Amino acid sequence: MSVARVLHHFPLDPASRQVRLALGEKRLAFVDNPVRYWEQPEEFVALNPSGATPVLVEGVGPGALVVCESRAILEHLEENYPEPPLLGREPADRAEARRLLQWFDRKFDYEVGGLLLHEKMEKRLLRLGSPDLGAIRQGREALRLHMEYLEGLLTTREWLAGRRLSLADFAAAAQLSVIDYFGDVPWRGFNHVKTWYMKLKSRPAFRPILADRWPGLAPAGHYDDLDF
Amino acid sequence: MSVARVLHHFPLDPASRQVRLALGEKRLAFVDNPVRYWEQPEEFVALNPSGATPVLVEGVGPGALVVCESRAILEHLEENYPEPPLLGREPADRAEARRLLQWFDRKFDYEVGGLLLHEKMEKRLLRLGSPDLGAIRQGREALRLHMEYLEGLLTTREWLAGRRLSLADFAAAAQLSVIDYFGDVPWRGFNHVKTWYMKLKSRPAFRPILADRWPGLAPAGHYDDLDF
């Protein structure tokens, strides 16, 4: 039996994209409701007091289950819809996938995503004026270091956390795909990362992400090319 | 049978304290190894490439399990040492506990902990000069808003996520306890938060935290008072 499932999210939010990829991979149907999070809509803040996307609602009425914040949603999906497993089954595999989840949610987000997306996206959405070129440069330099780290991992591993696709891949791809929308990922020279990203791009779960567009924000030309 | 268990942590790091509290509550013995994370010791970065505390190592030799980053460790402990449960058993309880975990790991850390601890602690540890009073003021103002939010939750709930003690309480207490070490928590006027914190402080798992001292950083006078 299928559950009424609504995902409140913002298409260009990496945390939201992680959840969309996990839902897609697990073939869990959902209605998507884009949220203009920067306007802090009242009905959305009533769902999640932090005001952050994504929020997943399963069921309707007073008995509905509301799951706020990406990490909580991902763990919820894994516990309640275990197939296919996206964290691995062994403690060591789960530890490695979750280590990388935190890497992207925190380290990458602080050093790269937060800077580049604030300058290139949020400033336009919130009409905060022109981007700070120093901040963009700093984000791009940090991005190269992260690309080198990923390239190193993918030299010996098929997927980021090891032999199987996991939430770590989705966390990385969620961040990179939004930065790629703005044309800022330096693919050249990172061949293992590029091959890995092509494999992800061609999965059915990725299709809705490649179709994302937001008024006033045009994607880079190669954004939805499977062979870029 | 007991497992050789080592926690690499920094005593005044909120993420490390979450894990120490969870280990204590689950009565899991461990050897603690304090890490001067700001010096990025080589053997520590070999364990966790992000350079962040905490890291838990279970077992010895090549078969040892290395679990990096607080959230990964907390989920690992919950999966492998389920008693007492610290996330609840029902999906709604688990969602609520994890929502609050992310609140403290991210929102509180960005708005309060990151500012106050950088100014009052890291600048001294790293000899970065005197604190920026504007940043401290901003952190303190944000802290009051968070205290109001907690006060609201604790008006109708015994513990932060509901009727039972959970990781959400430990995440909040971990952040507040470090700020309290520096004497910056405005307890007055937040009676429910204060009562809740007194209950936590008197738990055996909290004792090692109240005994923490770091050379050159003296705690506020009331720091380890159970009745403050």
Short mmCIF file of C-alpha atoms in Angstrom, two decimals:
data_model
loop_
_atom_site.label_atom_id
_atom_site.label_comp_id
_atom_site.label_asym_id
_atom_site.label_seq_id
_atom_site.Cartn_x
_atom_site.Cartn_y
_atom_site.Cartn_z
CA MET A 1 0.00 0.00 0.00
CA SER A 2 1.34 3.41 -0.80
CA VAL A 3 1.55 6.24 1.69
CA ALA A 4 0.62 9.82 0.88
CA ARG A 5 4.07 11.38 0.89
CA VAL A 6 4.97 15.04 0.39
CA LEU A 7 8.48 16.43 0.22
CA HIS A 8 8.81 20.12 1.00
CA HIS A 9 12.09 21.14 -0.55
CA PHE A 10 13.99 23.69 -2.62
CA PRO A 11 15.24 22.36 -5.96
CA LEU A 12 18.70 23.96 -5.68
CA ASP A 13 19.27 23.02 -2.04
CA PRO A 14 21.87 20.24 -1.68
CA ALA A 15 20.21 18.84 1.47
CA SER A 16 16.91 18.55 -0.40
CA ARG A 17 18.61 16.87 -3.34
CA GLN A 18 20.11 14.17 -1.11
CA VAL A 19 16.63 13.21 -0.01
CA ARG A 20 15.16 13.32 -3.53
CA LEU A 21 17.93 10.99 -4.70
CA ALA A 22 17.33 8.56 -1.83
CA LEU A 23 13.56 8.56 -2.42
CA GLY A 24 14.14 7.98 -6.13
CA GLU A 25 16.61 5.15 -5.57
CA LYS A 26 14.17 3.45 -3.20
CA ARG A 27 11.34 4.03 -5.71
CA LEU A 28 9.23 5.83 -3.14
CA ALA A 29 6.71 8.07 -4.89
CA PHE A 30 6.19 11.55 -3.49
CA VAL A 31 4.49 14.82 -4.29
CA ASP A 32 7.03 17.58 -4.39
CA ASN A 33 6.32 20.98 -2.99
CA PRO A 34 8.98 23.61 -3.75
CA VAL A 35 9.49 26.03 -0.85
CA ARG A 36 10.88 29.55 -1.17
CA TYR A 37 12.77 28.99 2.09
CA TRP A 38 14.32 32.46 2.12
CA GLU A 39 10.82 33.94 2.51
CA GLN A 40 10.22 31.67 5.55
CA PRO A 41 6.57 30.90 4.67
CA GLU A 42 4.47 30.59 7.82
CA GLU A 43 3.04 27.15 7.02
CA PHE A 44 6.53 25.84 6.35
CA VAL A 45 8.05 27.19 9.57
CA ALA A 46 5.12 25.59 11.40
CA LEU A 47 6.34 22.26 10.02
CA ASN A 48 10.02 22.90 10.77
CA PRO A 49 10.88 25.63 13.28
CA SER A 50 14.45 25.82 11.98
CA GLY A 51 13.02 27.02 8.66
CA ALA A 52 15.34 24.66 6.76
CA THR A 53 14.47 22.43 3.83
CA PRO A 54 13.79 19.53 3.36
CA VAL A 55 10.78 18.27 5.32
CA LEU A 56 9.09 14.95 4.54
CA VAL A 57 5.47 14.36 5.52
CA GLU A 58 4.07 10.84 5.39
CA GLY A 59 0.34 10.29 5.78
CA VAL A 60 -2.35 12.91 6.24
CA GLY A 61 -4.19 14.57 9.11
CA PRO A 62 -3.26 14.48 12.78
CA GLY A 63 -1.57 11.07 12.46
CA ALA A 64 0.85 12.25 9.76
CA LEU A 65 4.54 11.70 10.39
CA VAL A 66 6.61 14.87 9.94
CA VAL A 67 10.34 14.32 9.48
CA CYS A 68 12.45 17.50 9.43
CA GLU A 69 16.06 17.96 8.27
CA SER A 70 17.94 15.92 5.69
CA ARG A 71 19.86 13.60 7.99
CA ALA A 72 16.75 12.68 9.97
CA ILE A 73 14.90 11.93 6.74
CA LEU A 74 17.71 9.80 5.31
CA GLU A 75 17.97 7.72 8.50
CA HIS A 76 14.18 7.40 8.60
CA LEU A 77 14.05 6.13 5.02
CA GLU A 78 16.84 3.66 5.70
CA GLU A 79 15.08 2.29 8.79
CA ASN A 80 11.64 2.03 7.28
CA TYR A 81 12.33 1.31 3.60
CA PRO A 82 15.52 -0.72 3.77
CA GLU A 83 15.62 -1.76 0.09
CA PRO A 84 17.92 -1.09 -1.58
CA PRO A 85 20.24 -0.46 1.39
CA LEU A 86 21.99 2.89 1.03
CA LEU A 87 24.19 2.72 4.11
CA GLY A 88 25.57 -0.79 3.74
CA ARG A 89 24.93 -3.60 6.19
CA GLU A 90 28.18 -3.96 8.11
CA PRO A 91 29.14 -1.49 10.86
CA ALA A 92 32.32 -0.54 8.98
CA ASP A 93 30.41 0.24 5.78
CA ARG A 94 27.80 2.26 7.66
CA ALA A 95 30.52 4.16 9.53
CA GLU A 96 32.29 5.03 6.28
CA ALA A 97 29.11 6.17 4.51
CA ARG A 98 28.14 8.31 7.50
CA ARG A 99 31.64 9.76 7.86
CA LEU A 100 31.31 11.04 4.29
CA LEU A 101 27.76 12.26 4.87
CA GLN A 102 29.09 14.49 7.62
CA TRP A 103 32.01 15.51 5.41
CA PHE A 104 29.62 16.92 2.82
CA ASP A 105 26.97 18.23 5.19
CA ARG A 106 29.49 20.07 7.25
CA LYS A 107 33.03 20.42 5.95
CA PHE A 108 32.19 20.75 2.27
CA ASP A 109 29.19 22.93 3.06
CA TYR A 110 31.26 25.29 5.27
CA GLU A 111 34.23 25.50 2.95
CA VAL A 112 32.65 25.37 -0.50
CA GLY A 113 28.88 25.10 -0.86
CA GLY A 114 28.00 27.76 1.69
CA LEU A 115 30.29 30.27 0.00
CA LEU A 116 29.57 29.59 -3.66
CA LEU A 117 25.83 29.11 -3.30
CA HIS A 118 25.44 32.16 -1.10
CA GLU A 119 27.27 34.33 -3.61
CA LYS A 120 25.82 32.87 -6.79
CA MET A 121 22.32 31.86 -5.75
CA GLU A 122 21.10 33.30 -2.47
CA LYS A 123 22.26 36.81 -3.23
CA ARG A 124 20.13 36.72 -6.37
CA LEU A 125 17.12 35.12 -4.69
CA LEU A 126 17.26 37.59 -1.81
CA ARG A 127 18.38 40.56 -3.93
CA LEU A 128 21.44 41.12 -1.76
CA GLY A 129 23.52 42.77 -4.44
CA SER A 130 26.43 41.55 -6.51
CA PRO A 131 28.57 38.58 -5.54
CA ASP A 132 31.79 39.01 -3.56
CA LEU A 133 34.53 37.85 -5.91
CA GLY A 134 36.91 37.13 -3.02
CA ALA A 135 34.41 34.74 -1.46
CA ILE A 136 33.86 33.03 -4.81
CA ARG A 137 37.60 32.61 -5.30
CA GLN A 138 37.96 31.16 -1.79
CA GLY A 139 35.10 28.70 -2.45
CA ARG A 140 36.59 27.63 -5.77
CA GLU A 141 40.01 27.04 -4.25
CA ALA A 142 38.51 24.91 -1.48
CA LEU A 143 36.46 23.04 -4.09
CA ARG A 144 39.65 21.97 -5.88
CA LEU A 145 40.99 20.48 -2.64
CA HIS A 146 37.76 18.55 -2.15
CA MET A 147 37.89 17.35 -5.77
CA GLU A 148 41.42 16.07 -5.11
CA TYR A 149 40.18 14.20 -2.06
CA LEU A 150 37.33 12.61 -4.05
CA GLU A 151 39.67 11.75 -6.91
CA GLY A 152 41.91 9.94 -4.42
CA LEU A 153 39.03 7.95 -2.97
CA LEU A 154 37.67 7.03 -6.40
CA THR A 155 41.06 5.82 -7.60
CA THR A 156 40.65 2.73 -5.43
CA ARG A 157 36.88 2.58 -4.94
CA GLU A 158 33.99 2.20 -7.32
CA TRP A 159 31.71 4.33 -5.15
CA LEU A 160 32.69 6.88 -2.52
CA ALA A 161 32.17 4.70 0.54
CA GLY A 162 33.40 1.47 -1.09
CA ARG A 163 31.99 -1.15 -3.38
CA ARG A 164 28.37 -0.10 -3.25
CA LEU A 165 26.38 3.00 -4.02
CA SER A 166 25.49 4.73 -0.75
CA LEU A 167 24.12 7.91 0.73
CA ALA A 168 27.71 9.23 0.63
CA ASP A 169 27.50 9.32 -3.18
CA PHE A 170 24.19 11.15 -3.00
CA ALA A 171 25.54 13.66 -0.49
CA ALA A 172 28.52 14.42 -2.71
CA ALA A 173 26.47 14.50 -5.91
CA ALA A 174 23.85 16.71 -4.30
CA GLN A 175 26.47 19.32 -3.45
CA LEU A 176 28.36 19.06 -6.73
CA SER A 177 25.21 19.08 -8.87
CA VAL A 178 24.06 22.43 -7.48
CA ILE A 179 27.52 23.93 -7.97
CA ASP A 180 27.53 22.43 -11.47
CA TYR A 181 24.22 24.17 -12.17
CA PHE A 182 26.19 27.39 -11.79
CA GLY A 183 29.05 26.01 -13.90
CA ASP A 184 31.65 26.05 -11.14
CA VAL A 185 32.82 22.44 -10.94
CA PRO A 186 36.36 22.02 -12.40
CA TRP A 187 35.79 18.62 -14.03
CA ARG A 188 38.96 18.74 -16.10
CA GLY A 189 41.81 16.83 -14.47
CA PHE A 190 39.52 14.89 -12.16
CA ASN A 191 38.77 11.93 -14.39
CA HIS A 192 37.68 9.47 -11.73
CA VAL A 193 35.28 12.02 -10.24
CA LYS A 194 33.90 12.79 -13.69
CA THR A 195 33.33 9.11 -14.53
CA TRP A 196 31.67 8.57 -11.16
CA TYR A 197 29.42 11.61 -11.69
CA MET A 198 28.45 10.40 -15.19
CA LYS A 199 27.38 7.06 -13.71
CA LEU A 200 25.25 8.87 -11.14
CA LYS A 201 23.78 11.25 -13.71
CA SER A 202 22.50 8.35 -15.78
CA ARG A 203 20.53 6.78 -12.92
CA PRO A 204 16.75 7.24 -13.04
CA ALA A 205 16.80 8.86 -9.58
CA PHE A 206 18.92 11.67 -11.01
CA ARG A 207 16.57 12.64 -13.86
CA PRO A 208 14.31 15.02 -11.91
CA ILE A 209 17.42 16.82 -10.65
CA LEU A 210 18.71 17.40 -14.15
CA ALA A 211 15.30 18.81 -15.08
CA ASP A 212 15.38 21.40 -12.25
CA ARG A 213 15.17 25.02 -13.34
CA TRP A 214 14.50 28.10 -11.25
CA PRO A 215 13.16 31.36 -12.66
CA GLY A 216 15.94 33.90 -13.05
CA LEU A 217 18.67 31.32 -12.52
CA ALA A 218 19.74 29.62 -15.74
CA PRO A 219 21.90 26.49 -15.54
CA ALA A 220 25.30 26.10 -17.20
CA GLY A 221 25.08 24.69 -20.73
CA HIS A 222 26.41 21.22 -19.88
CA TYR A 223 24.30 20.89 -16.71
CA ASP A 224 22.00 18.13 -17.96
CA ASP A 225 24.35 16.51 -20.49
CA LEU A 226 24.90 12.89 -19.57
CA ASP A 227 28.17 12.96 -21.51
CA PHE A 228 29.77 16.28 -20.59
CA MET B 1 32.86 -9.50 26.74
CA SER B 2 34.18 -6.00 26.64
CA VAL B 3 35.70 -4.42 23.57
CA ALA B 4 38.87 -2.32 23.64
CA ARG B 5 37.37 1.10 22.98
CA VAL B 6 39.22 4.39 22.58
CA LEU B 7 37.59 7.77 22.14
CA HIS B 8 39.76 10.44 20.54
CA HIS B 9 38.17 13.71 21.55
CA PHE B 10 38.67 17.23 22.81
CA PRO B 11 37.16 17.86 26.25
CA LEU B 12 35.66 21.25 25.35
CA ASP B 13 34.30 20.18 21.95
CA PRO B 14 30.48 19.89 21.99
CA ALA B 15 30.49 17.09 19.37
CA SER B 16 32.89 15.08 21.53
CA ARG B 17 30.77 15.67 24.63
CA GLN B 18 27.65 14.29 22.92
CA VAL B 19 29.46 11.04 22.36
CA ARG B 20 30.92 10.90 25.88
CA LEU B 21 27.42 11.37 27.30
CA ALA B 22 25.97 8.63 25.09
CA LEU B 23 28.80 6.23 26.00
CA GLY B 24 28.29 7.03 29.68
CA GLU B 25 24.54 6.55 29.55
CA LYS B 26 24.98 3.20 27.82
CA ARG B 27 27.66 2.26 30.38
CA LEU B 28 30.21 1.54 27.69
CA ALA B 29 33.70 1.80 29.11
CA PHE B 30 36.31 3.60 27.04
CA VAL B 31 39.83 4.95 27.23
CA ASP B 32 39.83 8.63 26.49
CA ASN B 33 42.52 10.24 24.44
CA PRO B 34 42.41 14.04 24.37
CA VAL B 35 43.40 15.47 20.97
CA ARG B 36 44.78 18.96 20.39
CA TYR B 37 42.73 19.10 17.19
CA TRP B 38 43.93 22.61 16.25
CA GLU B 39 47.45 21.20 15.86
CA GLN B 40 46.10 18.53 13.47
CA PRO B 41 48.34 15.73 14.81
CA GLU B 42 49.40 13.41 12.01
CA GLU B 43 48.22 10.19 13.65
CA PHE B 44 44.82 11.75 14.29
CA VAL B 45 44.35 13.02 10.72
CA ALA B 46 45.27 9.51 9.56
CA LEU B 47 42.23 8.29 11.52
CA ASN B 48 39.91 11.04 10.35
CA PRO B 49 40.89 13.00 7.23
CA SER B 50 38.51 15.85 8.14
CA GLY B 51 40.63 16.44 11.24
CA ALA B 52 37.52 16.76 13.39
CA THR B 53 36.93 15.23 16.79
CA PRO B 54 35.49 12.84 17.94
CA VAL B 55 36.69 9.50 16.57
CA LEU B 56 35.77 6.19 18.21
CA VAL B 57 37.95 3.12 17.71
CA GLU B 58 36.62 -0.28 18.74
CA GLY B 59 38.96 -3.26 18.79
CA VAL B 60 42.65 -3.34 18.00
CA GLY B 61 44.86 -4.04 15.01
CA PRO B 62 43.79 -4.29 11.39
CA GLY B 63 40.30 -5.49 12.31
CA ALA B 64 39.54 -2.42 14.45
CA LEU B 65 36.42 -0.46 13.64
CA VAL B 66 37.07 3.27 13.20
CA VAL B 67 34.00 5.50 13.44
CA CYS B 68 34.59 9.17 12.62
CA GLU B 69 32.36 12.18 13.33
CA SER B 70 29.81 12.57 16.12
CA ARG B 71 26.65 11.74 14.23
CA ALA B 72 28.14 8.54 12.77
CA ILE B 73 29.29 7.48 16.24
CA LEU B 74 25.91 8.18 17.85
CA GLU B 75 24.04 6.19 15.19
CA HIS B 76 26.61 3.39 15.49
CA LEU B 77 26.16 3.19 19.26
CA GLU B 78 22.38 3.17 18.90
CA GLU B 79 22.50 0.35 16.36
CA ASN B 80 24.97 -1.83 18.19
CA TYR B 81 24.30 -1.06 21.85
CA PRO B 82 20.57 -0.36 21.85
CA GLU B 83 20.12 -0.25 25.64
CA PRO B 84 19.01 2.16 26.92
CA PRO B 85 17.49 3.50 23.69
CA LEU B 86 18.50 7.13 23.15
CA LEU B 87 16.50 7.82 20.00
CA GLY B 88 13.15 6.36 21.02
CA ARG B 89 11.52 3.40 19.33
CA GLU B 90 8.73 4.91 17.25
CA PRO B 91 9.44 6.69 13.96
CA ALA B 92 7.91 9.93 15.29
CA ASP B 93 10.12 9.89 18.40
CA ARG B 94 13.22 9.14 16.35
CA ALA B 95 12.35 11.90 13.88
CA GLU B 96 11.91 14.42 16.69
CA ALA B 97 15.17 13.47 18.43
CA ARG B 98 17.06 13.67 15.14
CA ARG B 99 15.43 16.98 14.18
CA LEU B 100 16.84 18.45 17.39
CA LEU B 101 20.21 16.78 16.86
CA GLN B 102 20.50 18.65 13.58
CA TRP B 103 19.24 21.84 15.26
CA PHE B 104 22.18 21.78 17.67
CA ASP B 105 24.79 20.40 15.31
CA ARG B 106 24.00 22.96 12.68
CA LYS B 107 21.74 25.86 13.55
CA PHE B 108 22.92 26.34 17.15
CA ASP B 109 26.51 25.68 16.15
CA TYR B 110 26.39 28.27 13.31
CA GLU B 111 24.53 30.92 15.26
CA VAL B 112 25.91 30.52 18.79
CA GLY B 113 28.53 27.86 19.51
CA GLY B 114 30.75 28.60 16.52
CA LEU B 115 30.91 32.30 17.43
CA LEU B 116 31.29 32.11 21.20
CA LEU B 117 33.69 29.19 21.27
CA HIS B 118 35.83 30.60 18.50
CA GLU B 119 36.16 33.91 20.31
CA LYS B 120 36.53 32.60 23.85
CA MET B 121 38.31 29.30 23.36
CA GLU B 122 39.91 28.77 19.95
CA LYS B 123 41.49 32.21 19.85
CA ARG B 124 43.27 31.39 23.11
CA LEU B 125 44.24 27.87 22.07
CA LEU B 126 45.55 29.09 18.73
CA ARG B 127 46.93 32.40 20.06
CA LEU B 128 44.86 34.38 17.56
CA GLY B 129 44.66 37.53 19.64
CA SER B 130 41.87 39.08 21.66
CA PRO B 131 38.23 38.20 21.18
CA ASP B 132 36.00 40.23 18.86
CA LEU B 133 33.39 41.78 21.15
CA GLY B 134 30.92 42.23 18.30
CA ALA B 135 31.01 38.53 17.51
CA ILE B 136 30.56 37.68 21.20
CA ARG B 137 27.56 40.00 21.44
CA GLN B 138 26.02 38.46 18.33
CA GLY B 139 26.53 34.95 19.73
CA ARG B 140 25.00 35.92 23.08
CA GLU B 141 21.95 37.46 21.43
CA ALA B 142 21.39 34.35 19.32
CA LEU B 143 21.87 32.23 22.45
CA ARG B 144 18.95 34.01 24.16
CA LEU B 145 16.68 33.14 21.21
CA HIS B 146 17.73 29.50 21.45
CA MET B 147 17.13 29.53 25.22
CA GLU B 148 13.62 30.85 24.56
CA TYR B 149 13.01 28.04 22.11
CA LEU B 150 14.21 25.44 24.63
CA GLU B 151 12.16 27.04 27.40
CA GLY B 152 9.08 26.72 25.18
CA LEU B 153 9.74 23.05 24.46
CA LEU B 154 10.41 22.24 28.12
CA THR B 155 7.21 23.92 29.27
CA THR B 156 5.24 20.99 27.87
CA ARG B 157 7.87 18.26 27.74
CA GLU B 158 9.94 16.55 30.38
CA TRP B 159 12.85 16.05 28.00
CA LEU B 160 13.62 17.93 24.80
CA ALA B 161 12.27 15.37 22.35
CA GLY B 162 9.35 14.29 24.55
CA ARG B 163 8.81 11.99 27.48
CA ARG B 164 12.16 10.26 27.43
CA LEU B 165 15.77 11.28 27.66
CA SER B 166 17.31 11.17 24.18
CA LEU B 167 20.33 12.18 22.15
CA ALA B 168 18.59 15.54 21.66
CA ASP B 169 19.14 16.30 25.36
CA PHE B 170 22.78 15.33 25.07
CA ALA B 171 23.27 17.46 21.95
CA ALA B 172 21.78 20.50 23.71
CA ALA B 173 23.62 19.87 26.97
CA ALA B 174 26.89 19.30 25.13
CA GLN B 175 26.65 22.73 23.51
CA LEU B 176 25.37 24.54 26.59
CA SER B 177 27.88 22.91 28.94
CA VAL B 178 30.85 24.19 26.96
CA ILE B 179 29.37 27.68 26.81
CA ASP B 180 28.65 27.40 30.54
CA TYR B 181 32.32 26.55 31.12
CA PHE B 182 33.01 30.07 29.88
CA GLY B 183 30.17 31.47 31.99
CA ASP B 184 28.03 32.67 29.07
CA VAL B 185 24.72 30.84 29.56
CA PRO B 186 21.98 33.27 30.77
CA TRP B 187 20.24 30.84 33.15
CA ARG B 188 18.18 33.51 34.88
CA GLY B 189 14.66 33.72 33.46
CA PHE B 190 14.85 30.29 31.84
CA ASN B 191 13.60 28.19 34.71
CA HIS B 192 12.52 25.15 32.76
CA VAL B 193 15.85 25.00 30.96
CA LYS B 194 17.68 25.38 34.26
CA THR B 195 15.70 22.58 35.93
CA TRP B 196 16.26 20.33 32.92
CA TYR B 197 20.00 21.08 32.98
CA MET B 198 20.21 20.35 36.71
CA LYS B 199 18.63 16.93 36.10
CA LEU B 200 21.19 16.22 33.40
CA LYS B 201 24.09 17.48 35.49
CA SER B 202 23.26 15.03 38.26
CA ARG B 203 23.39 11.96 35.99
CA PRO B 204 26.50 9.76 36.35
CA ALA B 205 27.25 10.19 32.62
CA PHE B 206 27.70 13.91 33.21
CA ARG B 207 30.33 13.64 35.96
CA PRO B 208 33.42 13.38 33.74
CA ILE B 209 32.24 16.46 31.84
CA LEU B 210 31.99 18.50 35.01
CA ALA B 211 35.52 17.41 35.89
CA ASP B 212 36.96 18.67 32.58
CA ARG B 213 39.64 21.34 32.86
CA TRP B 214 42.02 22.58 30.20
CA PRO B 215 45.33 24.30 30.98
CA GLY B 216 45.02 28.05 30.56
CA LEU B 217 41.23 27.94 30.38
CA ALA B 218 39.59 28.16 33.79
CA PRO B 219 35.88 27.36 34.09
CA ALA B 220 33.26 29.75 35.49
CA GLY B 221 32.80 29.37 39.27
CA HIS B 222 29.40 27.64 39.07
CA TYR B 223 30.45 25.28 36.26
CA ASP B 224 30.39 22.08 38.27
CA ASP B 225 27.80 23.07 40.88
CA LEU B 226 24.88 20.67 40.74
CA ASP B 227 22.70 23.35 42.33
CA PHE B 228 23.67 26.60 40.61
#
